[in-house]
mmCIF file of C-alpha atoms in Angstrom:
data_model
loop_
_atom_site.group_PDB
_atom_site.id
_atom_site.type_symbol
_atom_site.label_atom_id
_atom_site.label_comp_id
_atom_site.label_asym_id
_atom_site.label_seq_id
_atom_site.Cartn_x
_atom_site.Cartn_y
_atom_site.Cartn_z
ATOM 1 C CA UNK A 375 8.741 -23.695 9.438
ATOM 2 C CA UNK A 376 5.374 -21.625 9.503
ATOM 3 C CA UNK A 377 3.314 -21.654 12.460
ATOM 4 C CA UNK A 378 0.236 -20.711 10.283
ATOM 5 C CA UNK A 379 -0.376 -22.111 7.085
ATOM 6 C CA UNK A 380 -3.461 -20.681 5.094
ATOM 7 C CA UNK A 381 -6.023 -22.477 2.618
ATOM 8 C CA UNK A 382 -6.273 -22.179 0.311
ATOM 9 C CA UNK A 383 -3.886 -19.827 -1.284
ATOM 10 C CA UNK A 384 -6.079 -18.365 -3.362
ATOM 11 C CA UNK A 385 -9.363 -17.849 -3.904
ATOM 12 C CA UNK A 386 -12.139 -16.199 -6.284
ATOM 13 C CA UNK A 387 -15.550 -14.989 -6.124
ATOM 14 C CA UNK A 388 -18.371 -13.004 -7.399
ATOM 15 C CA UNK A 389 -19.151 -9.980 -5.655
ATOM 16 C CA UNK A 390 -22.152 -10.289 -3.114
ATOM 17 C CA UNK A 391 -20.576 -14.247 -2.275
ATOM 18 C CA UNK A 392 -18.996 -15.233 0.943
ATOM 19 C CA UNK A 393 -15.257 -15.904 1.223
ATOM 20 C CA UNK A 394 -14.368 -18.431 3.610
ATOM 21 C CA UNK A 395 -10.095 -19.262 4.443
ATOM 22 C CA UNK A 396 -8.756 -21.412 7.423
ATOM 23 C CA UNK A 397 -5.375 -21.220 9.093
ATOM 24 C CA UNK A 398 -4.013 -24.293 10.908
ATOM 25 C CA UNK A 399 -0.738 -24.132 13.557
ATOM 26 C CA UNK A 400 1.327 -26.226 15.246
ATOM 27 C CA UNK A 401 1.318 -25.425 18.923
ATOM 28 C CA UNK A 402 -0.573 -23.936 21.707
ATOM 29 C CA UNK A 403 -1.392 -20.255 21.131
ATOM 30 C CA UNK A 404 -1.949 -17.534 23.197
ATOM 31 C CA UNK A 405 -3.855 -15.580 20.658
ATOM 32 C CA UNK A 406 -4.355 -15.453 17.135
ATOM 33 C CA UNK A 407 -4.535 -12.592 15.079
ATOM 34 C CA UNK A 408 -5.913 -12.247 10.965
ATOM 35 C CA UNK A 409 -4.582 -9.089 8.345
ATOM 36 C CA UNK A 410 -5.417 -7.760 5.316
ATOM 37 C CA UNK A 411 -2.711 -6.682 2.836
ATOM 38 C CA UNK A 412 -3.441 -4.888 -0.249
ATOM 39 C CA UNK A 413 -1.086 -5.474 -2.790
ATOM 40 C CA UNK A 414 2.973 -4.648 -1.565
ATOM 41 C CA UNK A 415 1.570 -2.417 1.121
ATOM 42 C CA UNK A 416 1.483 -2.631 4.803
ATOM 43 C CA UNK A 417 -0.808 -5.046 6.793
ATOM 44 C CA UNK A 418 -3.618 -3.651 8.491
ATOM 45 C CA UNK A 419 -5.305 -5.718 11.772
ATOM 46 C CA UNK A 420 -8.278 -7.357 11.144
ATOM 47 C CA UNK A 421 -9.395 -9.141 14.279
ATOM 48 C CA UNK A 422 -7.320 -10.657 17.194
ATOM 49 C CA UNK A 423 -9.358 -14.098 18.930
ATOM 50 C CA UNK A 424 -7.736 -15.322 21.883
ATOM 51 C CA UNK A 425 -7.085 -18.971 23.102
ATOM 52 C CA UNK A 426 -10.047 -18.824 25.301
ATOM 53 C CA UNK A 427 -12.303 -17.295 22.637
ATOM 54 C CA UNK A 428 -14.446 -19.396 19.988
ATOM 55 C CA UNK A 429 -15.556 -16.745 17.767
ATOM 56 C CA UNK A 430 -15.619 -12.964 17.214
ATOM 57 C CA UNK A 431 -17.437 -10.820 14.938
ATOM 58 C CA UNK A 432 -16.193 -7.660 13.308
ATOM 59 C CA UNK A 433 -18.483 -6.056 11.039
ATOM 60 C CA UNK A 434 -18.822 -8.479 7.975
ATOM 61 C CA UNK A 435 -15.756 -10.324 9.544
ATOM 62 C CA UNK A 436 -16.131 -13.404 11.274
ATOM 63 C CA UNK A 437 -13.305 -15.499 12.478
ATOM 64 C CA UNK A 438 -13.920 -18.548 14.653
ATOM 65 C CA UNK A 439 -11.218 -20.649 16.640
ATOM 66 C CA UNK A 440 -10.893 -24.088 17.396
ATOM 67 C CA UNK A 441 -8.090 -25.130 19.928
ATOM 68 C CA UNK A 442 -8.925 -28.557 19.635
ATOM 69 C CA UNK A 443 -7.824 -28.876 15.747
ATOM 70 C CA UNK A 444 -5.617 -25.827 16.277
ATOM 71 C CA UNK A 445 -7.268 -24.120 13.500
ATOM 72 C CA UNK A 446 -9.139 -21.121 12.680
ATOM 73 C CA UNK A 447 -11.624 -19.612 10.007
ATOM 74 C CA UNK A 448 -11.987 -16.173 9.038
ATOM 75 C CA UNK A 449 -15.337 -15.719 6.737
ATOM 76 C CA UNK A 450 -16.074 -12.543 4.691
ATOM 77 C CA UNK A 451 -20.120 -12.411 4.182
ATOM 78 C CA UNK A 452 -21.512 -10.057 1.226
ATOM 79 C CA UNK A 453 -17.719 -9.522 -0.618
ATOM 80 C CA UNK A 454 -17.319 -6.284 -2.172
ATOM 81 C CA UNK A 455 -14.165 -5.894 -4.895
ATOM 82 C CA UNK A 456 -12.305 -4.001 -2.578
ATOM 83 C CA UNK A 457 -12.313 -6.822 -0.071
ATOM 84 C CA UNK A 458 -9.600 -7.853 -3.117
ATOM 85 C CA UNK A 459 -6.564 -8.504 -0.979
ATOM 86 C CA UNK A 460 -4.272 -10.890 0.548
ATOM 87 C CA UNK A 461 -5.206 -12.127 4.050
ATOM 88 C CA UNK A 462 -3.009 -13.643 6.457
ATOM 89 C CA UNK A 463 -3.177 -15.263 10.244
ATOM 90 C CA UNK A 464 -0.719 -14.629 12.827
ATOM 91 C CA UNK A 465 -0.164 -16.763 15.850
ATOM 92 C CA UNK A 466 1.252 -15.698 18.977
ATOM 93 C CA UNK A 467 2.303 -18.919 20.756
ATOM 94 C CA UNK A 468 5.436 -19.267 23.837
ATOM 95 C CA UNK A 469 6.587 -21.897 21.952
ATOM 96 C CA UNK A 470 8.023 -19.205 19.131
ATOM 97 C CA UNK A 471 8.306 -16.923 21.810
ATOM 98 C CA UNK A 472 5.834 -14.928 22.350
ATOM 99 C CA UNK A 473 6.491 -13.479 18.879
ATOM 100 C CA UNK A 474 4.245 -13.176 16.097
ATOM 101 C CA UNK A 475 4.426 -15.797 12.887
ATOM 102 C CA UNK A 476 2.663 -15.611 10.075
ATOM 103 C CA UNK A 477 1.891 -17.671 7.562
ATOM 104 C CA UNK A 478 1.476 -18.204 3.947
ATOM 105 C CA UNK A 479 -1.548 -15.705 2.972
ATOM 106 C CA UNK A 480 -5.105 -16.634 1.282
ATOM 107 C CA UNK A 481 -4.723 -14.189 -1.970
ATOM 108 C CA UNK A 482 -8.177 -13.407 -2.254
ATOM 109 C CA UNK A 483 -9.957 -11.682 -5.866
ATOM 110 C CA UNK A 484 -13.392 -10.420 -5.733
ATOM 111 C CA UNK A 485 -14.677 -10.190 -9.197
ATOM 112 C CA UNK A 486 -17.367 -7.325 -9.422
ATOM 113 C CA UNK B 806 -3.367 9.736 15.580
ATOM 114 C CA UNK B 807 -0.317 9.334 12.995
ATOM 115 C CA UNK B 808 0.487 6.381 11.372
ATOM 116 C CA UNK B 809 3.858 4.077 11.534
ATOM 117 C CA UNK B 810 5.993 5.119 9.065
ATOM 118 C CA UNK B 811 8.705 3.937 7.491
ATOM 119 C CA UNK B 812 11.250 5.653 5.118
ATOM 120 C CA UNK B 813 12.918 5.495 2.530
ATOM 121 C CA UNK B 814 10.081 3.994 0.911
ATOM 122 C CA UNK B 815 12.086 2.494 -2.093
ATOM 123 C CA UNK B 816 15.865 1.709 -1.999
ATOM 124 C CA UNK B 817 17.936 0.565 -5.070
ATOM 125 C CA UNK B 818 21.806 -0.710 -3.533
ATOM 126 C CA UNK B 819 23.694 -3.216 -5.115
ATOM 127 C CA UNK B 820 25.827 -6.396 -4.080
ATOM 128 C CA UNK B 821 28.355 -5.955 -1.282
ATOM 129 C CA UNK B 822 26.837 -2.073 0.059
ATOM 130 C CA UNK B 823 24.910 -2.250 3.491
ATOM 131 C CA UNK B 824 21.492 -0.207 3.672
ATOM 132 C CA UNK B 825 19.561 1.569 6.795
ATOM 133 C CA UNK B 826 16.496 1.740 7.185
ATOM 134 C CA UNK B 827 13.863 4.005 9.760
ATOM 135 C CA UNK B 828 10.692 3.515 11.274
ATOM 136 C CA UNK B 829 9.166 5.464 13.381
ATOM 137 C CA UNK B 830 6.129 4.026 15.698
ATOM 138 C CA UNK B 831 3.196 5.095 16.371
ATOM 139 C CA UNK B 832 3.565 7.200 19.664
ATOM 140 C CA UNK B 833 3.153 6.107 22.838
ATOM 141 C CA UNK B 834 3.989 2.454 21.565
ATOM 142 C CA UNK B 835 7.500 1.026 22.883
ATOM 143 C CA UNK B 836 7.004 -2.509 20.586
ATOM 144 C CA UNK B 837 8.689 -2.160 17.198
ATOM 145 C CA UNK B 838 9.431 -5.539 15.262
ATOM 146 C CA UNK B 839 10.339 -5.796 11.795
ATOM 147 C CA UNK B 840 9.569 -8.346 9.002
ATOM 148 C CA UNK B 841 10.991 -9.117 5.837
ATOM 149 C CA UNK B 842 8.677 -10.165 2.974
ATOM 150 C CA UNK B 843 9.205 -11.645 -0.066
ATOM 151 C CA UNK B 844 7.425 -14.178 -2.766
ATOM 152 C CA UNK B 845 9.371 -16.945 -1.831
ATOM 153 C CA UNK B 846 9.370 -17.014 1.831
ATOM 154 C CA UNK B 847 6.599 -14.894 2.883
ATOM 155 C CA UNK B 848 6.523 -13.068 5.672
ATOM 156 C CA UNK B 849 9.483 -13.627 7.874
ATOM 157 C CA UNK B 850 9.622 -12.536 11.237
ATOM 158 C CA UNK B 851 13.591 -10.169 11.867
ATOM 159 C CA UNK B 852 13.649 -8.751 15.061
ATOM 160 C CA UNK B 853 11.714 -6.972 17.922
ATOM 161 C CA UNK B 854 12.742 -3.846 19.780
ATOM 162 C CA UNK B 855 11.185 -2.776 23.336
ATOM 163 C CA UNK B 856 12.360 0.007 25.552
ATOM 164 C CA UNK B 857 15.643 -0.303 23.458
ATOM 165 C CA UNK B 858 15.937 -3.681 23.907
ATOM 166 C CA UNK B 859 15.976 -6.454 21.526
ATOM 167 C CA UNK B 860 13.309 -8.615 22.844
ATOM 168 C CA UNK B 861 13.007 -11.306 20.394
ATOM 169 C CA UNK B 862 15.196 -12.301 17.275
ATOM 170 C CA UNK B 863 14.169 -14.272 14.000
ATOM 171 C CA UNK B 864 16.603 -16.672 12.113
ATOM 172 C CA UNK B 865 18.259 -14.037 10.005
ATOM 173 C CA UNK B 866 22.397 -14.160 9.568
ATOM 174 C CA UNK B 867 24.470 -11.366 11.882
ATOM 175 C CA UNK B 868 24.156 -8.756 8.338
ATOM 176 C CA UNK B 869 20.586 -8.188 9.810
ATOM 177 C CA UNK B 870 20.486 -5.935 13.188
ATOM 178 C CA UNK B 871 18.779 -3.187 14.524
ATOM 179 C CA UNK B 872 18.451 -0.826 17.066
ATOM 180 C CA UNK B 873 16.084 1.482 18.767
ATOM 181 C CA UNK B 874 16.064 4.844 20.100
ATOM 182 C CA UNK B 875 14.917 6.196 23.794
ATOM 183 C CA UNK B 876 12.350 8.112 21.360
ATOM 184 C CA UNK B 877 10.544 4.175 20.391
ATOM 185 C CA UNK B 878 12.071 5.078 16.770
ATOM 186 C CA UNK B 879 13.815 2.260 15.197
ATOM 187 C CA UNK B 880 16.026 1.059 12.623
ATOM 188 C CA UNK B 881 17.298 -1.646 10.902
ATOM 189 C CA UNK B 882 20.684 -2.118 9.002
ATOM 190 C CA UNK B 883 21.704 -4.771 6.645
ATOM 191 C CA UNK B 884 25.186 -4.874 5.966
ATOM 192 C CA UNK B 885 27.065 -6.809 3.054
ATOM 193 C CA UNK B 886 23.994 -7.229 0.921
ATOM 194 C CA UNK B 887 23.179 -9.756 -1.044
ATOM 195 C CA UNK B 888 20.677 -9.976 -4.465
ATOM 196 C CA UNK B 889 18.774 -12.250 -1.943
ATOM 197 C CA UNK B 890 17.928 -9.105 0.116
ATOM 198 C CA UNK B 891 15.828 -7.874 -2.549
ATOM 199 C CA UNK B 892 12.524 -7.501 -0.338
ATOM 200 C CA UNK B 893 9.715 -5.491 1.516
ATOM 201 C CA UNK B 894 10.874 -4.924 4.498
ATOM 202 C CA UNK B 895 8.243 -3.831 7.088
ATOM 203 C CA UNK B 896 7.846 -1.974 10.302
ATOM 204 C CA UNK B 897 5.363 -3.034 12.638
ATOM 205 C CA UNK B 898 4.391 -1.116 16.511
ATOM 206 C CA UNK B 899 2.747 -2.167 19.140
ATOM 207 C CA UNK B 900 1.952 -1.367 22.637
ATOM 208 C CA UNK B 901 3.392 -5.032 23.988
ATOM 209 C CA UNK B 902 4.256 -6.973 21.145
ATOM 210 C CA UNK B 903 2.161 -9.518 20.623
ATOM 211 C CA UNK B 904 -0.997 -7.789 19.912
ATOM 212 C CA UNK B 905 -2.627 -6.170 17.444
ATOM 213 C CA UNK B 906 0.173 -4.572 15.267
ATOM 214 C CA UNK B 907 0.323 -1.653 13.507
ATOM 215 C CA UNK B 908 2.513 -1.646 10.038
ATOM 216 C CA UNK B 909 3.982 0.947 7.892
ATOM 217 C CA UNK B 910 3.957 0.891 4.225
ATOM 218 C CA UNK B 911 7.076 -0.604 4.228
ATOM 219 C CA UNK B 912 10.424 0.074 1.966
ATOM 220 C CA UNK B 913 10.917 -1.814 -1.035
ATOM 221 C CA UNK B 914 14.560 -2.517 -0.930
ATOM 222 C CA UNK B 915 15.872 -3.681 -4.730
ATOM 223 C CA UNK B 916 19.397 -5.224 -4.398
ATOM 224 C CA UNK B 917 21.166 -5.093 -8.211
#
């Protein structure tokens, strides 16, 4: 089973709106990592957070992490249409060890 | 800095033919792991390569294995293929593995 399951799957906005997704895992993680994948393409690395780490900024990126409900948000302020993509968490946890699992995706469509 | 890449980038095989496939890293990084991605199951996690070694394995039958080079180059060979194969399969490097990975553009493998 998935370590990281996204929600929701999908999502739509307008241009200029926020886009909010959350990941949730099962076990203790040593870091956890969000991607961006334009359609059947490679991932590119968004922004890692580690276990000790409650939130990180990366330009219009924010993710946040809570350890507590082992989840974490990532939030995409002023959306532009070629935020259009799917976006997926990672976990990196010893209980899967130490390798990275991904999960599900948040297919996201930014309507200009 | 060049990227990962990966070739071919589309492969057409049918039923019962084995395929290889090549990545190679970006340099300096001795992490190479390789994913398998398709609608159904998402992104699922094959195998990872360090210093030539396999470090870390996914739940993939013995068709799947790989290898990797003193040069950090990888590749991957599926043997006996199945219309099940049918699948982006994508190259991912890294300076330790469970950090922030860097992916190819993957080869879209089409099993008739």
């Amino acid at each position: 089973s998935q370590q990281g399951e996204e929600d929701p799957q999908a999502l739509s906005i307008q241009e200029g709106e926020n886009a909010t997704m959350n990941c949730s895992y099962k076990t203790s993680i040593n870091n956890l990592q969000w991607y961006r994948q334009n359609s059947g393409r490679g991932l590119v690395h968004l922004i890692l957070i580690r276990s000790n780490e409650r939130e990180k900024h990366s330009g219009r990126l924010r993710v946040t992490l809570d350890t507590s409900k082992k989840s974490s948000s990532l939030l995409i302020t002023a959306s532009r249409a070629a935020d259009t993509a799917s976006y997926f968490c990672a976990t990196d946890a010893a209980a899967a060890g130490n390798k990275l699992t991904f999960g599900g995706g948040t297919r996201v469509l930014v309507k200009p | 800095k060049a990227g990962v890449t990966q070739t071919p980038r589309y492969l057409i095989k049918t039923r019962g033919q084995q395929v290889t496939l090549s990545c190679s890293p970006i340099s300096g990084h001795r992490s190479v792991s390789w994913y398998q991605q398709t609608p159904g199951q998402g992104l699922q996690f094959l195998f990872e390569y360090f210093s030539e070694t396999q470090r870390n394995k996914g739940n993939f039958p013995g068709r799947f294995s790989g290898r990797q080079f003193s040069n950090s180059r990888s590749e991957m060979n599926v043997s006996t293929l199945e219309l099940g194969d049918s699948a982006l399969y994508l190259c991912a490097s890294s300076w330790q593995g469970n950090n922030e990975q860097f992916f190819g553009p993957g080869t879209r493998l089409t099993v008739l």
